[in-house]
Coordinates of C-alpha atoms in Angstrom, one line a residue:
M1096 CA -9.1 105.9 -4.7
I1097 CA -9.8 108.9 -2.4
S1098 CA -9.7 112.2 -4.3
R1099 CA -7.6 115.0 -2.9
S1100 CA -8.7 118.6 -2.4
D1101 CA -6.6 121.3 -4.0
K1102 CA -5.0 122.3 -0.6
D1103 CA -4.3 118.6 0.2
R1104 CA -2.8 118.2 -3.3
G1105 CA -0.6 121.2 -2.7
Q1106 CA 0.6 119.9 0.6
F1107 CA 1.4 116.5 -1.0
L1108 CA 3.3 118.3 -3.8
A1109 CA 5.3 120.2 -1.2
L1110 CA 6.0 117.0 0.6
I1111 CA 7.3 115.3 -2.6
T1112 CA 9.4 118.4 -3.3
F1113 CA 10.9 118.3 0.2
I1114 CA 11.7 114.5 -0.2
G1115 CA 13.1 114.9 -3.7
L1116 CA 15.4 117.7 -2.5
I1117 CA 16.8 115.7 0.4
V1118 CA 17.3 112.5 -1.7
F1119 CA 18.9 114.5 -4.5
V1120 CA 21.4 116.1 -2.2
L1121 CA 22.2 113.0 -0.2
S1122 CA 22.0 110.2 -2.8
F1123 CA 22.2 111.5 -6.4
L1124 CA 24.5 114.5 -6.2
P1125 CA 27.5 112.8 -4.6
L1126 CA 27.5 110.0 -7.2
L1127 CA 27.1 112.6 -10.0
R1128 CA 30.1 114.5 -8.7
L1129 CA 32.1 111.3 -8.5
L1130 CA 31.3 110.5 -12.1
Q1131 CA 32.1 114.0 -13.2
E1132 CA 35.6 113.8 -11.6
T1133 CA 36.2 110.4 -13.3
V1134 CA 35.4 111.5 -16.9
F1135 CA 35.6 115.3 -16.7
S1136 CA 38.8 115.8 -14.8
G1137 CA 40.1 119.3 -15.5
G1138 CA 36.7 120.5 -16.8
T1139 CA 36.9 118.7 -20.2
F1140 CA 35.8 115.2 -21.2
S1141 CA 38.8 112.9 -20.8
L1142 CA 39.4 109.2 -20.1
D1143 CA 43.1 109.8 -19.1
S1144 CA 42.3 109.3 -15.4
I1145 CA 40.7 105.9 -16.1
R1146 CA 43.4 104.9 -18.5
N1147 CA 46.2 105.8 -16.1
G1148 CA 44.4 104.1 -13.2
L1149 CA 43.8 100.8 -15.1
S1150 CA 47.4 100.7 -16.4
D1151 CA 48.8 100.5 -12.8
Q1152 CA 49.6 96.9 -11.8
T1153 CA 49.1 97.7 -8.2
V1154 CA 45.5 98.6 -9.0
W1155 CA 44.9 95.3 -10.8
R1156 CA 46.5 93.4 -7.9
A1157 CA 44.2 95.2 -5.4
T1158 CA 41.2 94.5 -7.7
R1159 CA 42.0 90.8 -7.9
N1160 CA 42.5 90.7 -4.1
T1161 CA 39.1 92.5 -3.7
I1162 CA 37.3 90.0 -5.8
V1163 CA 39.0 87.1 -4.1
V1164 CA 38.1 88.1 -0.5
G1165 CA 34.7 89.3 -1.7
L1166 CA 33.8 86.0 -3.3
G1167 CA 35.5 84.0 -0.5
G1168 CA 33.7 86.0 2.3
T1169 CA 30.4 85.7 0.4
V1170 CA 30.6 81.9 -0.1
A1171 CA 31.6 81.3 3.5
S1172 CA 28.9 83.7 4.8
V1173 CA 26.2 82.1 2.7
I1174 CA 27.1 78.6 3.9
L1175 CA 27.2 79.5 7.5
G1176 CA 24.2 81.8 7.5
V1177 CA 22.0 79.3 5.6
V1178 CA 22.9 76.4 7.8
V1179 CA 22.1 78.4 11.0
A1180 CA 18.9 79.8 9.5
L1181 CA 17.7 76.2 8.6
I1182 CA 18.4 74.9 12.1
V1183 CA 17.0 77.9 14.0
T1184 CA 13.9 78.3 11.8
L1185 CA 12.9 74.7 10.9
T1186 CA 13.8 72.6 14.0
D1187 CA 12.7 72.5 17.6
V1188 CA 16.0 73.7 19.1
R1189 CA 15.5 75.4 22.5
M1190 CA 16.5 78.9 23.6
R1191 CA 16.0 80.1 20.0
Q1192 CA 15.8 83.8 21.0
W1193 CA 19.2 83.7 22.7
L1194 CA 20.7 81.8 19.7
V1195 CA 19.4 84.5 17.4
L1196 CA 20.7 87.3 19.7
C1197 CA 24.2 85.8 19.9
F1198 CA 24.5 85.0 16.2
V1199 CA 23.3 88.4 15.1
T1200 CA 25.5 90.4 17.6
P1201 CA 28.7 90.3 15.4
L1202 CA 26.7 92.2 12.7
M1203 CA 26.0 95.0 15.2
I1204 CA 29.8 95.3 16.1
A1205 CA 32.0 97.4 13.9
P1206 CA 34.3 95.3 11.6
Q1207 CA 37.5 96.9 13.0
V1208 CA 36.4 95.8 16.5
T1209 CA 35.7 92.3 15.2
A1210 CA 39.2 92.2 13.6
L1211 CA 40.9 93.6 16.7
A1212 CA 39.1 91.1 18.9
W1213 CA 40.1 88.1 16.7
L1214 CA 43.7 89.3 16.6
Q1215 CA 43.8 88.9 20.3
V1216 CA 42.9 85.2 20.0
F1217 CA 46.0 84.2 18.0
G1218 CA 49.6 85.4 17.7
P1219 CA 52.4 86.0 20.2
S1220 CA 50.5 88.8 22.0
S1221 CA 47.4 86.7 22.7
P1222 CA 46.5 86.8 26.4
I1223 CA 44.5 83.6 26.0
L1224 CA 47.5 81.7 24.6
H1225 CA 49.7 83.3 27.2
F1226 CA 47.3 82.2 29.9
I1227 CA 47.4 78.5 28.8
G1228 CA 51.1 78.6 28.0
M1229 CA 50.8 78.1 24.2
A1230 CA 51.7 81.6 22.9
P1231 CA 54.3 81.5 20.1
P1232 CA 57.5 83.4 20.4
L1233 CA 57.5 87.2 20.1
G1234 CA 58.0 88.2 16.4
T1235 CA 55.9 85.3 15.1
P1236 CA 53.4 86.6 12.6
N1237 CA 49.7 86.4 13.5
P1238 CA 48.1 83.7 11.2
L1239 CA 45.2 86.1 10.6
Y1240 CA 47.4 88.4 8.7
S1241 CA 46.5 86.6 5.4
P1242 CA 43.8 86.4 2.8
E1243 CA 42.3 83.4 4.6
G1244 CA 42.1 85.4 7.8
I1245 CA 40.3 88.2 6.0
V1246 CA 37.8 85.8 4.5
L1247 CA 37.2 84.1 7.9
L1248 CA 36.4 87.4 9.6
L1249 CA 34.2 88.6 6.7
A1250 CA 32.2 85.4 7.1
I1251 CA 31.8 85.9 10.8
Q1252 CA 30.8 89.6 10.2
Y1253 CA 28.3 89.0 7.5
S1254 CA 26.9 85.5 8.0
P1255 CA 24.3 87.1 10.4
L1256 CA 23.2 89.3 7.4
V1257 CA 22.6 86.1 5.3
F1258 CA 20.9 84.5 8.3
L1259 CA 18.4 87.4 8.7
I1260 CA 17.5 87.5 5.0
V1261 CA 17.2 83.8 4.5
R1262 CA 15.2 83.3 7.7
A1263 CA 12.7 85.8 6.6
G1264 CA 12.3 83.9 3.3
L1265 CA 12.0 80.6 5.1
R1266 CA 9.1 81.9 7.2
Q1267 CA 7.1 82.5 4.0
L1268 CA 7.4 78.9 2.7
P1269 CA 4.1 77.1 2.0
R1270 CA 3.4 74.6 4.8
E1271 CA 1.2 72.5 2.5
L1272 CA 4.0 71.5 0.2
V1273 CA 6.2 70.4 3.0
E1274 CA 3.4 68.4 4.7
A1275 CA 2.5 66.8 1.3
A1276 CA 6.2 65.7 0.9
Q1277 CA 6.2 64.3 4.5
S1278 CA 3.0 62.3 3.9
S1279 CA 4.7 60.8 0.8
G1280 CA 7.5 59.5 3.0
A1281 CA 10.2 62.1 2.1
G1282 CA 12.8 62.6 4.8
P1283 CA 13.9 66.0 6.1
F1284 CA 17.1 66.2 4.1
R1285 CA 15.2 65.4 0.9
I1286 CA 12.6 68.0 1.6
I1287 CA 15.3 70.6 2.3
A1288 CA 17.1 69.7 -0.9
T1289 CA 14.0 69.5 -3.2
I1290 CA 11.5 72.0 -1.7
I1291 CA 12.8 74.3 0.9
L1292 CA 16.2 75.4 -0.7
P1293 CA 14.7 75.8 -4.2
L1294 CA 11.9 78.0 -2.9
A1295 CA 14.4 79.9 -0.7
T1296 CA 16.6 80.6 -3.6
P1297 CA 15.5 84.3 -4.1
A1298 CA 16.3 85.0 -0.4
I1299 CA 19.7 83.2 -0.7
V1300 CA 20.6 85.0 -3.9
A1301 CA 19.6 88.4 -2.5
A1302 CA 21.6 87.7 0.7
A1303 CA 24.6 86.7 -1.4
A1304 CA 24.5 89.9 -3.5
L1305 CA 24.2 92.1 -0.4
T1306 CA 27.0 90.2 1.3
F1307 CA 29.3 90.5 -1.7
V1308 CA 28.8 94.3 -1.8
S1309 CA 29.5 94.5 1.9
C1310 CA 32.6 92.4 1.6
V1311 CA 34.2 94.3 -1.3
G1312 CA 33.5 97.6 0.4
N1313 CA 34.7 96.6 3.9
F1314 CA 37.6 98.6 5.1
G1315 CA 38.1 97.7 8.8
I1316 CA 38.9 94.0 8.4
P1317 CA 41.2 94.3 5.4
A1318 CA 42.9 97.3 7.0
F1319 CA 43.7 95.4 10.3
L1320 CA 44.6 92.1 8.7
G1321 CA 45.7 93.0 5.2
I1322 CA 47.9 96.0 5.6
P1323 CA 50.4 94.3 8.0
A1324 CA 50.7 91.5 5.4
N1325 CA 50.9 93.9 2.4
Y1326 CA 47.7 92.4 1.1
L1327 CA 45.9 95.4 -0.3
V1328 CA 42.3 95.6 -1.5
L1329 CA 40.8 98.6 -3.3
P1330 CA 39.5 100.3 -0.1
T1331 CA 42.8 100.0 1.7
L1332 CA 44.7 101.1 -1.5
I1333 CA 42.5 104.2 -1.7
F1334 CA 43.2 104.9 1.9
Q1335 CA 46.9 104.7 1.5
R1336 CA 47.0 106.8 -1.6
L1337 CA 44.7 109.5 -0.2
A1338 CA 46.7 109.6 3.0
G1339 CA 50.0 109.9 1.2
G1340 CA 48.9 112.3 -1.6
G1341 CA 46.1 114.3 -0.2
P1342 CA 43.6 116.1 -2.5
A1343 CA 46.2 116.0 -5.4
V1344 CA 45.3 112.3 -6.0
L1345 CA 41.5 112.8 -6.0
S1346 CA 41.1 112.0 -9.7
E1347 CA 43.1 108.8 -9.3
V1348 CA 41.2 107.6 -6.2
A1349 CA 37.9 108.6 -7.8
V1350 CA 38.7 106.1 -10.5
L1351 CA 39.5 103.4 -7.9
S1352 CA 36.2 104.1 -6.1
M1353 CA 34.3 103.8 -9.3
L1354 CA 36.0 100.5 -9.9
I1355 CA 34.7 99.3 -6.5
A1356 CA 31.3 100.6 -7.5
V1357 CA 31.4 98.6 -10.8
I1358 CA 32.4 95.4 -9.0
A1359 CA 29.6 95.9 -6.5
M1360 CA 27.0 96.6 -9.2
I1361 CA 28.1 93.5 -11.1
G1362 CA 27.2 91.5 -8.0
I1363 CA 23.8 93.1 -7.9
F1364 CA 23.2 92.6 -11.6
L1365 CA 24.1 88.9 -11.3
Q1366 CA 21.5 88.6 -8.5
D1367 CA 18.8 90.0 -10.8
Y1368 CA 20.0 87.7 -13.6
F1369 CA 19.9 84.5 -11.6
S1370 CA 16.7 85.4 -9.9
S1371 CA 14.9 86.0 -13.2
R1372 CA 15.9 82.7 -14.8
R1373 CA 13.3 80.8 -12.8
D1374 CA 9.8 81.6 -11.4
Y1375 CA 9.9 81.1 -7.7
R1376 CA 6.4 82.5 -7.0
I1377 CA 4.0 80.6 -4.8
S1378 CA 0.3 81.1 -4.7
G1379 CA -1.4 82.2 -1.5
T1380 CA -0.1 82.1 2.0
S1381 CA -0.1 79.5 4.7
A1382 CA 0.8 79.0 8.4
A1383 CA 4.3 78.8 9.5
L1384 CA 6.2 75.6 9.0
A1385 CA 5.9 73.1 11.9
P1386 CA 9.4 72.6 13.4
Y1387 CA 11.1 69.3 12.8
A1388 CA 11.5 67.3 15.9
L1389 CA 15.2 66.5 16.2
G1390 CA 14.6 63.7 18.7
R1391 CA 17.9 62.1 19.9
W1392 CA 19.8 64.6 17.7
R1393 CA 18.4 67.6 19.6
I1394 CA 21.1 67.8 22.3
P1395 CA 24.0 67.3 19.9
V1396 CA 22.6 69.9 17.5
E1397 CA 22.1 72.4 20.4
A1398 CA 25.6 71.7 21.7
A1399 CA 27.0 72.4 18.3
M1400 CA 25.1 75.6 18.0
W1401 CA 26.2 76.9 21.4
L1402 CA 29.8 75.9 20.6
L1403 CA 29.5 77.9 17.4
M1404 CA 28.3 80.9 19.4
M1405 CA 31.2 80.5 21.8
V1406 CA 33.6 80.5 18.9
I1407 CA 32.3 83.5 17.0
L1408 CA 31.3 85.7 19.9
V1409 CA 32.6 84.7 23.3
L1410 CA 36.1 83.7 22.4
P1411 CA 37.1 86.9 20.5
L1412 CA 35.4 89.1 23.0
T1413 CA 37.3 87.3 25.8
G1414 CA 40.6 88.0 24.0
L1415 CA 39.6 91.6 23.5
I1416 CA 38.7 92.2 27.2
L1417 CA 41.9 90.4 28.4
T1418 CA 44.0 92.5 26.1
S1419 CA 42.4 95.6 27.5
L1420 CA 43.5 94.6 31.0
V1421 CA 47.2 93.9 30.4
R1422 CA 50.0 96.4 30.9
G1423 CA 51.8 95.9 27.7
Y1424 CA 52.5 93.8 24.5
G1425 CA 53.1 90.2 25.3
V1426 CA 52.5 90.5 29.1
T1427 CA 51.0 87.5 30.7
L1428 CA 47.7 88.3 32.4
T1429 CA 47.9 87.4 36.1
A1430 CA 46.4 88.8 39.3
D1431 CA 49.4 91.0 39.7
S1432 CA 49.6 92.3 36.1
V1433 CA 45.9 93.1 35.6
T1434 CA 45.2 96.8 35.3
L1435 CA 42.4 99.3 34.5
D1436 CA 44.9 102.0 33.5
N1437 CA 44.2 101.4 29.8
Y1438 CA 40.5 102.4 30.4
R1439 CA 41.5 105.4 32.5
F1440 CA 43.9 106.6 29.8
V1441 CA 41.4 106.5 26.9
I1442 CA 38.6 107.9 28.9
M1443 CA 40.4 110.6 31.1
E1444 CA 43.8 111.3 29.6
H1445 CA 44.0 110.9 25.9
I1446 CA 42.6 114.1 24.4
A1447 CA 41.9 112.8 20.9
A1448 CA 40.1 109.7 22.4
R1449 CA 38.0 111.9 24.6
R1450 CA 37.2 114.1 21.6
A1451 CA 36.4 111.1 19.5
F1452 CA 33.9 109.9 22.1
A1453 CA 32.1 113.3 21.9
N1454 CA 32.3 113.5 18.1
S1455 CA 31.0 109.9 17.5
F1456 CA 28.2 110.4 20.0
M1457 CA 27.2 113.7 18.4
L1458 CA 27.4 112.5 14.8
S1459 CA 25.5 109.2 15.5
L1460 CA 22.8 111.0 17.4
A1461 CA 22.4 113.7 14.8
A1462 CA 22.2 111.1 12.0
A1463 CA 19.7 109.0 14.0
I1464 CA 17.4 112.0 14.7
F1465 CA 17.6 113.3 11.2
A1466 CA 16.7 109.8 9.7
M1467 CA 13.9 109.3 12.2
F1468 CA 12.0 112.4 11.1
V1469 CA 12.9 112.2 7.4
A1470 CA 12.1 108.5 7.1
I1471 CA 8.5 109.1 8.2
P1472 CA 7.4 111.1 5.0
I1473 CA 9.7 109.0 2.8
G1474 CA 8.2 105.8 4.1
Y1475 CA 4.7 107.2 3.7
V1476 CA 5.3 107.8 0.0
I1477 CA 7.1 104.5 -0.7
A1478 CA 4.7 102.3 1.3
W1479 CA 1.3 103.9 0.6
H1480 CA 1.7 105.5 -2.8
K1481 CA 2.7 102.8 -5.2
G1482 CA 3.9 103.8 -8.6
R1483 CA 6.9 103.6 -10.9
W1484 CA 8.4 106.8 -9.5
T1485 CA 8.1 105.5 -5.9
K1486 CA 10.2 102.5 -6.9
V1487 CA 12.8 104.9 -8.3
L1488 CA 12.7 106.8 -5.0
N1489 CA 13.3 103.6 -3.1
I1490 CA 16.3 102.7 -5.3
V1491 CA 17.9 106.2 -5.0
V1492 CA 17.5 106.2 -1.2
E1493 CA 19.3 102.8 -1.0
M1494 CA 22.2 103.7 -3.3
P1495 CA 24.5 105.3 -0.8
Y1496 CA 24.2 102.2 1.5
A1497 CA 24.2 99.6 -1.3
L1498 CA 27.5 101.0 -2.7
P1499 CA 30.7 100.6 -0.7
G1500 CA 31.2 103.4 1.9
V1501 CA 34.6 104.4 0.4
V1502 CA 32.8 105.4 -2.8
L1503 CA 30.6 107.8 -0.8
S1504 CA 33.6 109.2 1.1
I1505 CA 35.5 110.1 -2.1
A1506 CA 32.3 111.7 -3.5
A1507 CA 31.9 113.8 -0.3
I1508 CA 35.5 115.0 -0.6
L1509 CA 35.0 116.0 -4.2
M1510 CA 31.8 117.8 -3.3
F1511 CA 33.2 119.8 -0.4
L1512 CA 36.8 120.2 -1.2
K1513 CA 36.0 123.8 -2.0
P1514 CA 33.6 126.0 -0.1
I1515 CA 29.9 125.5 -0.9
P1516 CA 29.0 128.0 -3.7
I1517 CA 27.0 131.1 -2.8
L1518 CA 27.0 130.2 0.9
G1519 CA 30.8 130.1 1.1
I1520 CA 30.7 127.4 3.9
Q1521 CA 33.8 125.1 4.2
L1522 CA 32.9 121.5 5.2
Y1523 CA 36.2 119.8 4.2
N1524 CA 38.5 119.0 7.1
T1525 CA 35.6 119.5 9.5
V1526 CA 33.3 117.2 11.4
W1527 CA 30.4 118.3 9.3
I1528 CA 31.6 116.5 6.2
I1529 CA 31.5 113.3 8.2
L1530 CA 27.9 114.1 9.3
F1531 CA 26.9 114.6 5.7
A1532 CA 28.3 111.2 4.8
Y1533 CA 26.5 109.6 7.7
L1534 CA 23.2 111.3 6.8
A1535 CA 23.5 109.9 3.2
R1536 CA 24.8 106.4 4.1
F1537 CA 22.5 105.5 7.0
L1538 CA 19.2 107.1 5.9
V1539 CA 18.0 103.8 4.4
L1540 CA 18.5 102.1 7.8
G1541 CA 15.8 104.5 9.1
V1542 CA 13.6 104.1 6.1
R1543 CA 13.4 100.3 6.0
P1544 CA 11.9 99.8 9.5
V1545 CA 9.4 102.7 8.8
V1546 CA 8.3 101.2 5.5
N1547 CA 7.9 97.9 7.2
G1548 CA 5.8 99.6 9.9
Y1549 CA 3.6 101.3 7.3
L1550 CA 2.9 98.0 5.6
Q1551 CA 1.7 96.5 8.9
I1552 CA -0.6 99.4 9.8
D1553 CA -4.3 99.6 8.7
R1554 CA -4.6 102.7 6.6
A1555 CA -8.3 103.0 7.3
L1556 CA -7.9 105.6 10.1
E1557 CA -5.9 107.9 7.9
E1558 CA -8.4 107.5 5.0
A1559 CA -11.2 108.3 7.4
A1560 CA -9.5 111.5 8.5
Q1561 CA -9.0 112.4 4.8
I1562 CA -12.7 111.9 4.1
G1563 CA -13.4 114.1 7.1
G1564 CA -11.5 116.9 5.6
A1565 CA -8.2 116.7 7.5
R1566 CA -5.3 117.8 5.3
L1567 CA -2.1 115.8 4.8
L1568 CA 0.1 117.6 7.3
T1569 CA -2.7 117.4 9.9
R1570 CA -3.1 113.7 9.3
M1571 CA 0.7 113.1 9.5
R1572 CA 1.0 115.0 12.8
T1573 CA -2.1 113.6 14.6
I1574 CA -2.5 110.1 13.1
I1575 CA 0.5 108.8 11.1
F1576 CA 3.3 110.1 13.3
P1577 CA 2.0 108.5 16.6
M1578 CA 1.4 105.2 14.8
I1579 CA 4.7 105.0 13.1
A1580 CA 6.9 106.6 15.8
P1581 CA 8.0 103.3 17.4
A1582 CA 9.3 101.9 14.1
A1583 CA 11.1 105.3 13.4
M1584 CA 12.7 105.2 16.9
A1585 CA 13.9 101.6 16.3
G1586 CA 15.4 102.7 13.0
G1587 CA 17.1 105.6 14.7
L1588 CA 18.5 103.2 17.3
L1589 CA 20.0 101.0 14.5
I1590 CA 21.6 104.0 12.9
F1591 CA 23.0 105.2 16.2
M1592 CA 24.6 101.8 17.0
T1593 CA 26.0 101.4 13.4
A1594 CA 27.4 104.9 13.2
L1595 CA 28.9 105.1 16.7
S1596 CA 32.0 103.0 15.8
E1597 CA 31.9 103.4 12.0
L1598 CA 35.3 103.5 10.2
T1599 CA 34.8 102.8 6.5
V1600 CA 33.5 106.3 5.8
S1601 CA 35.3 108.4 8.4
A1602 CA 38.7 106.8 7.7
L1603 CA 38.9 109.0 4.6
L1604 CA 37.1 112.1 6.0
W1605 CA 38.5 112.7 9.4
S1606 CA 40.9 115.4 10.3
S1607 CA 42.6 116.8 13.4
G1608 CA 39.8 117.7 15.8
A1609 CA 37.3 115.6 13.8
E1610 CA 38.3 112.1 14.9
T1611 CA 35.8 109.4 15.4
L1612 CA 36.0 106.3 17.7
G1613 CA 36.6 104.0 14.6
V1614 CA 39.5 106.2 13.6
I1615 CA 41.0 106.3 17.1
I1616 CA 40.8 102.5 17.3
F1617 CA 42.5 102.2 14.0
S1618 CA 45.2 104.7 14.9
F1619 CA 46.0 103.0 18.2
E1620 CA 46.3 99.6 16.5
Q1621 CA 48.5 101.0 13.6
G1622 CA 50.7 102.7 16.2
G1623 CA 51.2 99.5 18.2
D1624 CA 49.0 100.5 21.2
T1625 CA 46.7 97.5 20.9
K1626 CA 45.9 97.7 24.6
Y1627 CA 44.3 101.1 24.2
A1628 CA 42.5 100.1 21.0
A1629 CA 41.2 97.0 22.9
A1630 CA 40.0 99.2 25.8
I1631 CA 37.9 101.5 23.6
S1632 CA 36.6 98.5 21.6
A1633 CA 35.5 96.7 24.8
L1634 CA 33.6 99.8 25.9
L1635 CA 31.9 100.0 22.5
V1636 CA 30.9 96.3 22.6
A1637 CA 29.5 96.6 26.1
F1638 CA 27.6 99.8 25.1
T1639 CA 26.2 98.1 21.9
F1640 CA 25.1 95.0 23.8
A1641 CA 23.4 97.2 26.4
L1642 CA 21.5 99.1 23.7
M1643 CA 20.4 95.8 22.1
L1644 CA 19.0 94.6 25.5
F1645 CA 17.4 97.9 26.2
A1646 CA 15.6 97.8 22.8
N1647 CA 14.3 94.3 23.6
L1648 CA 12.3 95.8 26.5
F1649 CA 10.2 97.6 23.9
A1650 CA 10.1 94.9 21.3
K1651 CA 6.5 94.0 21.8
K1652 CA 5.5 97.5 20.8
L1653 CA 7.4 97.5 17.6
P1654 CA 6.3 96.1 14.2
S1655 CA 7.6 92.6 13.4
G1656 CA 11.1 92.4 11.9
V1657 CA 12.2 95.9 13.0
L1658 CA 14.8 94.7 15.5
P1659 CA 17.0 92.3 13.5
W1660 CA 18.2 90.4 16.6
R1661 CA 14.7 89.9 17.9
D1662 CA 13.2 86.5 17.1

């Protein structure tokens, strides 16, 4: 252990203080304020808000619906994600990189865009069904307006998340065990059932827990598919009550948001419980598993995989693009009816849409730049200074992202409903409250790639500089920052892409003049202007895909695993 000089120790203490202040304000303080409103409403300890909230049958119905779609979406996501991970990781399928890119792309697309795209595949307004002459009569309900539709789209949205986590676990499996089983005559299915899946259990359980949290906190898909069917989950119930009652119902919706948090935490605790029941550790490391030769099944498996990619990606995006080109609801797309007026309207004429483009771009860029620079010292402490308190720091940084976004939104409203004490600055009903929520929620997306980058960097150069008398800030500026900058930039890109069309947080925080693209898409769809919502969504999808391809150009310079869609 290299000893620190007094000046170096002082700079390290200043760094820890800086990190602690940021993490406290962005992660701990919002949840503390939410808890305060729940049990100290009116300034005195009281459980009346909790009692009143839990006595409402609508709340219990929404809670049941939240658990149903959360469990359904999780089970479907795990099945689909694990199967695709096994095929892509363990077999000799060709064009693996393109399969990964196509399968992961839905995770990069906002949930409300996914929902809107799929709504254009079915129902009386579907341009695809109109084109082939199979559209049902106008007035026929869309079959996706149902719990089953919500579960289906949650599975499409989050199965890539399961895929990424499980695939990372599969790459760590001991090759020797598999080869020993093969030499004993065990077939591939027996090896998968008795060796691979048991050893991959920690990754599968972790993926299931994270997916469950994402499903119960998702707003975009239940809002687009559930509200028209009067099938409310807790996030959409909070949205309706806050929209109808304003700040007067904050105590009530605070209870609902805490209820979502409790459901999410139960999923996380169950993950820890099941993971601790067995010891899944393996000794040592080994080379990557040799891919199974599919032989005569190779072409059918590849055909099935590409058919899956067509269904989950190409089909809904085709419906979305075709809808953005029609003149009105239910109009059949022909050479005479195709138009670009919808794009011209949302880009050039609609004032709120133009403002939303500017707001979302500014908010996403600001959150990305902030996270890029803050993640470097946070990652430095988490990755290279192991200790009990660094584990606590890691958990606190992840809290705003691990909990559903609606919980953070209510906490931000409670924090900034009144002007900030002493400073007298008003953030409520401004774009700055959305920026605060983005900074808190997406910080961890910048920290994870940076920590991953630190773990893959040889620390010898920094230690040599320390021995030579270079102080901490000097080492960070001249040695650490240049080495870790590519990972920080990749994390910033992920944040920019995620925040650009975000809806779950901004749906509760936006106000006139502070609209975001996610809010505009939702407003257009709720107002019956699906063609305009489709035009904005198509532009977002094209921009997101372009950013992903652009990032691939620099993939070789980035640490392994930084770009989730990169094989």
